[in-house]
Coordinates of C-alpha atoms in Angstrom, one line a residue:
M1 CA -129.2 96.4 111.2
S2 CA -133.5 96.4 110.9
A3 CA -135.1 93.2 109.7
R4 CA -135.3 92.6 106.3
P5 CA -139.4 93.4 105.6
A6 CA -141.1 90.0 104.4
A7 CA -142.2 89.3 100.9
G8 CA -146.0 88.4 99.8
P9 CA -146.8 85.6 98.4
D10 CA -148.3 87.4 95.1
E11 CA -145.7 89.8 94.5
L12 CA -143.2 88.4 91.8
H13 CA -140.1 90.0 93.4
A14 CA -141.2 87.7 96.0
L15 CA -139.6 84.5 94.2
V16 CA -136.1 85.0 94.4
R17 CA -136.2 86.0 98.1
T18 CA -138.1 83.1 99.2
A19 CA -135.9 80.4 96.5
A20 CA -132.6 82.2 98.9
A21 CA -134.5 81.3 102.2
R22 CA -135.1 78.0 100.7
R23 CA -132.3 77.6 99.0
P24 CA -129.7 79.7 99.9
Q25 CA -126.6 78.1 97.9
A26 CA -128.2 76.9 95.0
P27 CA -127.8 78.2 91.5
A28 CA -130.0 80.8 90.6
V29 CA -128.1 82.1 87.2
H30 CA -125.6 80.7 84.7
D31 CA -124.4 83.3 82.9
G32 CA -121.6 81.9 80.6
D33 CA -118.9 81.7 83.1
R34 CA -120.5 83.0 86.2
T35 CA -123.0 82.0 88.3
L36 CA -125.1 83.7 90.9
S37 CA -126.3 81.9 94.0
Y38 CA -129.5 82.3 95.0
T39 CA -128.1 84.5 98.2
E40 CA -126.4 86.7 95.7
L41 CA -128.9 87.4 93.3
D42 CA -131.3 88.2 96.4
R43 CA -128.0 90.7 97.4
R44 CA -127.7 92.2 94.0
A45 CA -131.8 92.6 93.7
D46 CA -131.7 94.5 96.8
A47 CA -128.0 96.7 96.3
F48 CA -130.0 97.6 92.5
A49 CA -133.2 98.6 94.9
A50 CA -131.3 100.7 96.8
A51 CA -130.0 102.4 94.0
L52 CA -132.6 103.0 92.2
R53 CA -134.2 104.7 95.4
G54 CA -131.2 106.6 95.7
L55 CA -131.2 108.3 92.1
G56 CA -135.3 109.0 93.0
I57 CA -136.6 106.0 91.3
R58 CA -140.2 106.0 93.2
P59 CA -142.7 103.5 93.1
G60 CA -144.8 103.6 89.8
D61 CA -142.3 105.1 87.7
R62 CA -140.3 102.7 84.7
V63 CA -136.8 102.0 84.1
L64 CA -136.1 101.1 80.3
L65 CA -133.9 98.3 80.5
W66 CA -131.4 98.7 77.2
A67 CA -128.5 96.2 77.3
E68 CA -127.8 92.8 77.1
K69 CA -128.5 89.5 78.6
S70 CA -126.8 89.0 82.0
A71 CA -127.0 88.0 85.6
E72 CA -126.5 91.8 86.6
L73 CA -129.9 92.6 84.5
V74 CA -131.5 89.7 86.0
A75 CA -130.8 91.3 89.4
L76 CA -131.6 94.9 88.4
M77 CA -135.2 93.6 87.0
Q78 CA -135.7 92.0 90.6
G79 CA -134.5 95.1 91.7
T80 CA -136.7 97.4 90.1
L81 CA -139.8 95.4 91.4
R82 CA -138.4 95.8 95.0
A83 CA -138.4 99.6 94.4
G84 CA -142.0 99.4 93.3
A85 CA -141.2 100.8 89.7
V86 CA -141.8 99.5 86.8
Y87 CA -138.8 97.4 84.4
V88 CA -139.1 98.2 80.6
P89 CA -137.2 95.1 78.9
V90 CA -135.8 96.8 75.4
A91 CA -133.7 93.8 73.5
P92 CA -129.8 95.4 72.5
T93 CA -130.8 95.0 69.0
N94 CA -133.1 97.5 68.8
P95 CA -131.7 100.8 67.4
P96 CA -131.5 104.3 69.5
A97 CA -134.6 105.8 67.0
R98 CA -136.9 102.8 68.6
L99 CA -135.5 102.8 71.9
L100 CA -137.1 106.9 71.8
R101 CA -140.1 106.0 70.1
I102 CA -140.6 103.7 73.0
A103 CA -138.9 106.0 75.7
A104 CA -141.5 108.5 74.4
S105 CA -144.4 106.3 75.1
C106 CA -143.3 105.2 78.6
R107 CA -141.3 108.7 79.8
P108 CA -139.2 106.3 82.0
A109 CA -137.4 107.8 85.2
L110 CA -134.2 106.0 84.2
I111 CA -132.9 104.2 80.9
V112 CA -130.0 102.3 82.2
T113 CA -127.8 100.5 79.5
D114 CA -124.5 98.0 79.3
G115 CA -122.3 101.1 78.5
V116 CA -121.9 99.5 74.9
A117 CA -121.3 102.6 72.5
E118 CA -124.6 103.3 71.2
R119 CA -126.0 102.4 74.3
D120 CA -123.5 104.7 76.4
P121 CA -125.8 107.9 78.0
A122 CA -122.0 109.7 77.7
T123 CA -122.1 109.1 74.5
N124 CA -125.2 109.5 72.3
D125 CA -127.9 112.1 72.0
W126 CA -131.0 110.1 73.9
A127 CA -129.7 110.8 77.2
D128 CA -130.2 114.6 76.5
R129 CA -133.9 113.6 76.6
H130 CA -133.8 111.0 79.3
P131 CA -131.9 109.9 82.7
G132 CA -129.7 107.5 82.3
A133 CA -127.4 104.9 84.0
V134 CA -124.8 101.9 83.4
L135 CA -125.6 99.0 84.5
S136 CA -121.7 98.6 86.3
E137 CA -122.1 101.6 87.6
L138 CA -125.4 101.1 89.6
D139 CA -124.2 99.5 93.2
G140 CA -125.9 100.5 96.6
D141 CA -126.7 99.2 100.2
P142 CA -128.3 96.3 100.2
A143 CA -129.2 97.1 104.2
A144 CA -130.6 99.6 103.5
A145 CA -132.7 98.2 100.2
P146 CA -136.5 99.3 99.9
W147 CA -139.3 96.5 99.5
Y148 CA -142.5 98.0 98.4
R149 CA -145.1 95.5 98.7
S150 CA -147.1 95.2 95.5
A151 CA -150.7 94.3 95.0
P152 CA -151.8 91.7 92.8
D153 CA -153.1 94.1 90.0
E154 CA -150.3 96.5 90.2
L155 CA -148.2 96.6 86.8
A156 CA -145.0 95.0 87.2
Y157 CA -143.6 95.2 83.8
I158 CA -144.0 96.2 80.1
L159 CA -143.3 94.5 77.4
Y160 CA -143.3 96.3 74.1
T161 CA -144.4 95.1 70.8
S162 CA -144.6 95.9 67.3
G163 CA -147.6 98.7 66.8
S164 CA -150.0 98.4 63.7
T165 CA -149.8 102.2 63.3
G166 CA -146.1 102.3 63.3
E167 CA -145.9 103.1 66.8
P168 CA -144.4 100.3 69.1
K169 CA -147.7 98.9 71.7
G170 CA -146.2 98.8 75.6
V171 CA -148.4 95.5 77.0
C172 CA -148.6 95.9 80.7
I173 CA -148.4 92.9 82.8
S174 CA -149.0 92.8 86.4
H175 CA -148.0 90.2 89.4
R176 CA -151.3 88.4 89.4
N177 CA -151.2 88.4 85.4
A178 CA -147.5 86.9 85.6
L179 CA -147.9 84.9 88.6
A180 CA -151.2 82.8 87.2
F181 CA -148.9 82.1 84.2
V182 CA -146.3 81.1 85.5
R183 CA -147.5 78.7 88.3
W184 CA -149.3 77.0 85.9
A185 CA -146.5 76.0 83.9
A186 CA -144.3 75.1 86.5
A187 CA -147.0 72.0 87.1
E188 CA -147.7 71.8 84.3
T189 CA -143.8 71.1 83.5
K190 CA -143.0 69.6 86.9
L191 CA -140.7 72.1 87.6
H192 CA -138.0 71.5 90.5
G193 CA -135.2 72.4 92.2
D194 CA -132.9 70.8 90.3
D195 CA -133.9 71.7 87.0
R196 CA -132.2 74.0 84.6
L197 CA -133.7 76.0 82.3
A198 CA -132.0 77.3 79.1
N199 CA -133.0 81.1 78.5
H200 CA -133.3 81.7 74.7
A201 CA -136.1 84.5 74.4
P202 CA -135.1 87.8 74.6
F203 CA -136.5 89.8 77.8
N204 CA -138.8 91.6 76.0
F205 CA -139.8 88.4 74.9
D206 CA -142.8 86.9 76.6
L207 CA -141.3 83.1 76.5
S208 CA -138.6 84.3 78.7
V209 CA -141.3 84.5 81.5
F210 CA -141.1 81.2 82.3
D211 CA -137.6 80.9 82.0
L212 CA -136.8 83.8 84.9
Y213 CA -139.4 83.4 87.2
G214 CA -140.5 79.2 86.3
A215 CA -136.9 79.2 87.7
F216 CA -137.5 81.1 90.6
L217 CA -140.6 79.8 92.1
A218 CA -139.4 76.2 91.5
G219 CA -135.9 77.4 93.2
A220 CA -134.2 76.1 90.4
A221 CA -131.8 77.8 87.8
V222 CA -132.2 79.7 84.6
D223 CA -128.9 79.6 81.7
L224 CA -128.5 82.4 79.6
V225 CA -128.3 82.1 76.1
P226 CA -126.5 85.4 74.5
T227 CA -128.4 87.4 72.1
A228 CA -125.0 87.3 69.7
L229 CA -125.9 83.1 69.8
A230 CA -129.7 82.9 69.8
Y231 CA -129.5 81.7 66.4
V232 CA -126.2 79.8 65.9
P233 CA -127.4 76.5 65.7
E234 CA -124.3 74.8 66.4
R235 CA -123.6 76.7 69.2
L236 CA -127.3 75.9 70.8
V237 CA -127.1 72.0 70.0
E238 CA -123.7 72.1 72.6
L239 CA -125.8 73.9 74.6
L240 CA -128.0 71.0 74.9
D241 CA -124.8 68.8 74.2
D242 CA -122.7 69.8 77.4
T243 CA -122.1 68.9 80.8
R244 CA -124.3 72.1 81.7
G245 CA -127.3 69.8 82.0
V246 CA -130.4 71.8 80.3
T247 CA -133.4 70.3 81.4
V248 CA -136.1 72.0 79.9
W249 CA -136.3 73.6 76.6
Y250 CA -138.7 76.8 75.5
S251 CA -138.3 78.3 72.0
V252 CA -139.7 79.6 69.1
P253 CA -139.8 76.7 66.7
S254 CA -137.7 78.6 64.3
A255 CA -134.5 78.2 66.4
L256 CA -135.1 74.4 66.6
L257 CA -135.8 74.3 63.5
L258 CA -132.5 75.9 62.8
M259 CA -130.5 73.2 64.7
M260 CA -132.4 70.2 63.0
R261 CA -131.7 71.5 59.4
Q262 CA -128.1 73.5 60.2
A263 CA -126.8 71.8 62.9
G264 CA -127.5 67.8 63.1
L265 CA -129.7 68.0 66.4
L266 CA -131.4 64.7 65.8
D267 CA -128.2 63.2 64.4
R268 CA -127.3 62.3 67.9
E269 CA -127.5 60.8 70.8
P270 CA -130.8 62.5 72.4
P271 CA -129.8 65.3 74.9
A272 CA -129.1 63.7 78.2
A273 CA -130.6 65.7 80.7
L274 CA -133.3 67.3 78.6
R275 CA -136.8 65.9 80.3
V276 CA -138.7 69.0 79.0
C277 CA -138.8 70.8 75.0
V278 CA -142.0 73.8 74.9
F279 CA -142.2 75.4 71.7
A280 CA -144.6 78.5 71.2
G281 CA -145.0 81.8 68.9
E282 CA -144.9 80.4 65.3
P283 CA -146.4 77.3 64.1
F284 CA -144.0 74.6 63.9
P285 CA -144.4 71.9 60.4
V286 CA -145.9 68.8 61.6
R287 CA -143.2 66.8 59.3
D288 CA -140.8 68.3 61.7
V289 CA -142.5 68.3 65.4
R290 CA -143.1 64.1 63.6
R291 CA -139.4 64.4 63.5
L292 CA -138.5 65.5 67.0
R293 CA -141.0 63.5 68.8
A294 CA -139.6 60.5 67.5
A295 CA -135.9 61.0 68.3
W296 CA -136.0 62.6 71.4
P297 CA -139.4 59.9 72.8
E298 CA -138.6 60.3 76.8
V299 CA -138.6 63.9 76.3
R300 CA -141.6 65.7 77.6
M301 CA -142.7 67.9 74.6
F302 CA -145.3 70.8 74.5
N303 CA -146.8 73.6 72.2
W304 CA -148.2 76.7 73.3
Y305 CA -150.1 79.5 71.8
G306 CA -150.9 82.8 73.2
P307 CA -150.2 86.7 72.2
T308 CA -148.1 88.6 74.5
E309 CA -151.6 90.3 75.5
T310 CA -152.9 87.1 77.9
N311 CA -149.3 85.1 77.7
V312 CA -150.0 80.9 77.2
C313 CA -153.8 80.6 77.0
T314 CA -153.4 77.3 75.7
S315 CA -151.5 73.8 75.8
Y316 CA -151.2 71.1 73.9
E317 CA -149.1 68.3 74.4
V318 CA -147.1 65.9 71.9
T319 CA -147.6 62.6 72.0
A320 CA -146.4 59.6 70.3
A321 CA -150.2 59.6 69.1
D322 CA -149.0 62.5 67.2
L323 CA -146.4 60.2 65.0
D324 CA -148.9 59.3 62.6
R325 CA -150.4 62.9 62.7
E326 CA -151.2 64.7 59.0
R327 CA -153.1 67.9 59.7
P328 CA -151.2 70.6 61.5
L329 CA -150.6 70.7 65.6
P330 CA -153.2 71.7 67.4
I331 CA -152.6 74.8 70.0
G332 CA -154.7 72.4 72.3
R333 CA -156.8 73.6 75.4
A334 CA -157.4 76.4 77.5
A335 CA -154.1 76.4 80.1
S336 CA -153.1 79.2 82.9
D337 CA -156.5 79.4 84.0
A338 CA -158.2 81.1 81.1
S339 CA -162.0 80.8 79.2
L340 CA -161.8 80.4 75.8
A341 CA -164.5 81.1 73.1
L342 CA -164.3 81.5 69.3
D343 CA -166.8 84.6 68.1
P344 CA -168.9 84.0 66.0
P345 CA -169.5 81.1 68.7
D346 CA -171.3 78.8 65.9
A347 CA -169.2 79.3 62.9
E348 CA -166.8 76.4 62.0
E349 CA -163.8 79.4 62.4
G350 CA -163.6 82.2 64.3
E351 CA -161.6 84.9 66.2
I352 CA -159.7 83.4 69.3
V353 CA -161.5 85.1 72.5
V354 CA -159.9 85.0 76.1
T355 CA -160.6 85.7 79.7
G356 CA -158.9 84.9 82.4
P357 CA -156.4 85.9 84.8
T358 CA -153.5 86.3 82.9
V359 CA -155.2 89.1 80.3
M360 CA -153.0 91.7 80.3
L361 CA -154.4 95.6 82.5
G362 CA -154.0 97.3 78.7
Y363 CA -151.8 98.7 76.8
W364 CA -149.3 101.8 77.9
G365 CA -151.0 105.2 77.6
R366 CA -154.3 104.1 76.8
P367 CA -157.7 102.7 78.4
A368 CA -157.6 99.5 80.4
Q369 CA -158.3 96.8 79.3
D370 CA -162.1 95.8 79.5
G371 CA -163.2 92.6 79.7
P372 CA -162.1 89.5 77.3
Y373 CA -159.3 89.7 75.1
R374 CA -159.7 89.4 71.3
T375 CA -156.5 88.0 69.9
G376 CA -157.0 88.6 66.1
D377 CA -156.7 84.8 65.6
I378 CA -158.6 82.9 63.9
G379 CA -159.2 79.6 65.5
R380 CA -161.3 75.8 64.9
W381 CA -161.9 72.8 67.1
D382 CA -161.0 69.9 66.2
D383 CA -162.7 66.5 66.8
D384 CA -160.8 66.0 70.3
G385 CA -162.1 69.2 71.8
N386 CA -158.6 71.1 70.7
L387 CA -158.3 74.5 69.4
E388 CA -156.6 74.5 65.9
Y389 CA -154.8 77.9 64.7
V390 CA -156.0 78.5 60.9
G391 CA -154.2 82.1 60.7
R392 CA -154.4 86.4 61.7
R393 CA -157.5 88.4 60.8
D394 CA -155.3 91.5 59.9
A395 CA -151.7 92.4 58.8
M396 CA -149.9 91.0 62.2
V397 CA -147.3 88.6 61.5
K398 CA -144.7 86.1 63.0
V399 CA -141.3 85.9 61.6
R400 CA -138.5 83.7 62.6
G401 CA -140.4 83.6 66.1
H402 CA -141.3 87.3 66.3
R403 CA -144.7 89.2 66.4
V404 CA -144.4 91.6 64.1
E405 CA -147.1 94.7 62.4
L406 CA -146.1 95.0 59.2
G407 CA -147.4 98.5 59.6
E408 CA -145.2 99.3 62.0
I409 CA -142.4 98.3 58.7
E410 CA -144.2 100.1 56.6
A411 CA -144.6 103.3 58.4
A412 CA -140.7 103.6 58.5
L413 CA -140.1 103.0 55.1
A414 CA -142.4 105.5 54.4
A415 CA -140.5 107.9 55.6
H416 CA -137.8 106.6 53.4
P417 CA -137.7 109.9 50.9
D418 CA -137.7 108.2 47.5
V419 CA -140.6 106.0 48.8
A420 CA -143.9 107.0 47.8
A421 CA -145.8 104.6 48.6
V422 CA -144.9 100.8 49.9
A423 CA -146.9 97.4 51.6
V424 CA -144.4 94.6 53.2
L425 CA -145.4 91.3 52.8
V426 CA -144.6 88.0 54.4
V427 CA -143.3 85.4 51.6
G428 CA -142.6 82.2 52.2
S429 CA -143.4 80.4 56.0
G430 CA -141.6 78.8 59.2
L431 CA -137.4 79.3 58.5
D432 CA -138.4 80.3 55.3
A433 CA -140.7 83.4 55.6
R434 CA -139.0 86.7 54.9
L435 CA -140.0 90.3 54.5
H436 CA -140.7 91.8 51.0
A437 CA -141.6 95.5 50.9
V438 CA -143.3 96.3 47.7
V439 CA -142.6 100.1 46.9
V440 CA -143.8 103.0 44.4
P441 CA -140.9 104.9 43.6
G442 CA -141.2 108.7 44.3
P443 CA -139.8 111.5 42.3
Q444 CA -136.3 110.6 42.3
G445 CA -136.4 107.2 41.4
A446 CA -136.8 104.0 43.8
P447 CA -134.1 103.5 46.3
G448 CA -132.5 100.3 46.3
L449 CA -132.4 97.6 48.7
L450 CA -129.0 98.3 50.6
A451 CA -130.2 101.6 51.0
L452 CA -133.9 100.6 52.4
K453 CA -132.1 98.0 54.6
G454 CA -129.7 101.0 55.9
H455 CA -133.0 103.1 56.7
C456 CA -134.6 100.3 58.4
A457 CA -131.7 99.4 61.0
A458 CA -131.8 102.8 62.0
R459 CA -135.6 102.8 62.6
L460 CA -136.4 99.3 63.7
A461 CA -135.2 96.2 65.4
R462 CA -132.9 93.8 63.6
Y463 CA -136.1 91.3 63.0
M464 CA -137.8 93.9 61.0
I465 CA -135.5 94.8 58.5
I466 CA -136.6 93.7 55.0
D467 CA -135.4 91.2 52.8
S468 CA -136.1 91.7 49.1
V469 CA -137.3 94.4 47.1
S470 CA -139.8 95.4 43.9
T471 CA -141.5 98.1 42.7
V472 CA -144.8 98.8 41.3
A473 CA -146.2 102.1 39.6
E474 CA -149.3 102.0 41.7
L475 CA -150.6 99.8 44.6
P476 CA -153.4 97.5 44.1
R477 CA -156.2 98.2 46.6
T478 CA -159.6 96.7 47.0
A479 CA -163.1 97.8 46.7
N480 CA -163.4 99.5 50.0
G481 CA -159.7 101.4 49.2
K482 CA -157.1 99.3 51.3
T483 CA -153.7 97.8 49.9
D484 CA -154.8 94.6 48.4
R485 CA -152.2 92.2 49.8
A486 CA -153.6 89.0 47.8
A487 CA -153.3 90.5 44.8
L488 CA -149.6 91.8 45.3
L489 CA -148.5 88.2 47.3
A490 CA -150.3 86.5 44.0
T491 CA -147.8 88.5 41.9
L492 CA -145.0 87.6 43.3
T493 CA -145.9 83.6 44.5
G494 CA -147.6 82.9 40.9

């Protein structure tokens, strides 16, 4: 058998191999009752790399992954990189219609599923347009595995986010982009080999990058939280309280709020093993942050900020000094070697602009990102030099921790034959935020809420399905002809 190719220092897929050489029998991935050691994960990744190469996958090809979280899926992601291909994770809650739109964008050489009915290539018509394979049937000879030597600025993975035109946008992340964040985050949280990171976020959400690759960089373990349990607060509290010893938690605030409000997270002793709690993705109400900080005095706590296009670019550590805070929690100072600016620079508030090694390569199928990334978020500096998040300057919002372009939901609803026009609004905030559709009925009258929910479910991710609906004869317009969302919102909340 020939010697295994050496891993390069700036390859994302080198982390597992390096950890396997350093800590071969240490746990790498906990998946329910199954645990893969680093040696086992390394071998499974090689087997998948060989299988993909046997199917004709070549460097630069996209491999779309539409499956539930599992240790095998983690290994396949690693194997895809080792074959030089690009992985494109799509949450299993996405319906086939949205999968097809993502596939039409990135043109995958292969779609890998977990064989669940609607995702099974043998029983669904999406497979007529794209080659498909079932995860459990992919296997190859680890000894024959390729190892593609990736350059730092080569594409590693694509994360599809909600698009303002109604079509999902593919955020292209290089090895350099991901590693710049992971190395910073591991140092900031002082990750070490005995840590156990809870992976709450789906793999298509950039929060998962820290859970997986932070663990691999440190030779630590990642504990996969199944999608079905991600918002079941009692089970999440059990995960923190049980003997598995989770030491690092990272999630959207919505998950922590559910655990606090519905499962008595703070009505018990602090989790014995937990040493770091990180939240990101949406504002965390300051009154609830104060409660959490007071209840867990020995746990380091961070508020991270950054769009998918930059991953984390600011960080704020919540300390005992924040127990008396009344203002919203800052998003902090520059992280991941980023440089931050506000535009216009001399105004009290301005758009947050990011420069640095984590800024994406660009959107798939569009021109490469050139220069600083304009986030579309409005910020201001506080008296201590920390950045405060003020709000959005467009129609992109955060609902239950997920980034949502209202335009994508509106485009889906507008395709309903009985919808003449539609605007989608966010009513409420934080954990209570809901998606409300204001519909101008078509000639046959207005469709009901259940009909519109079903229409959304066939086209959109679950978190993008509307919660309520009302009708109007005409949508109000601003002076420049755009939908007057403020006027609509005032009629709903006034």
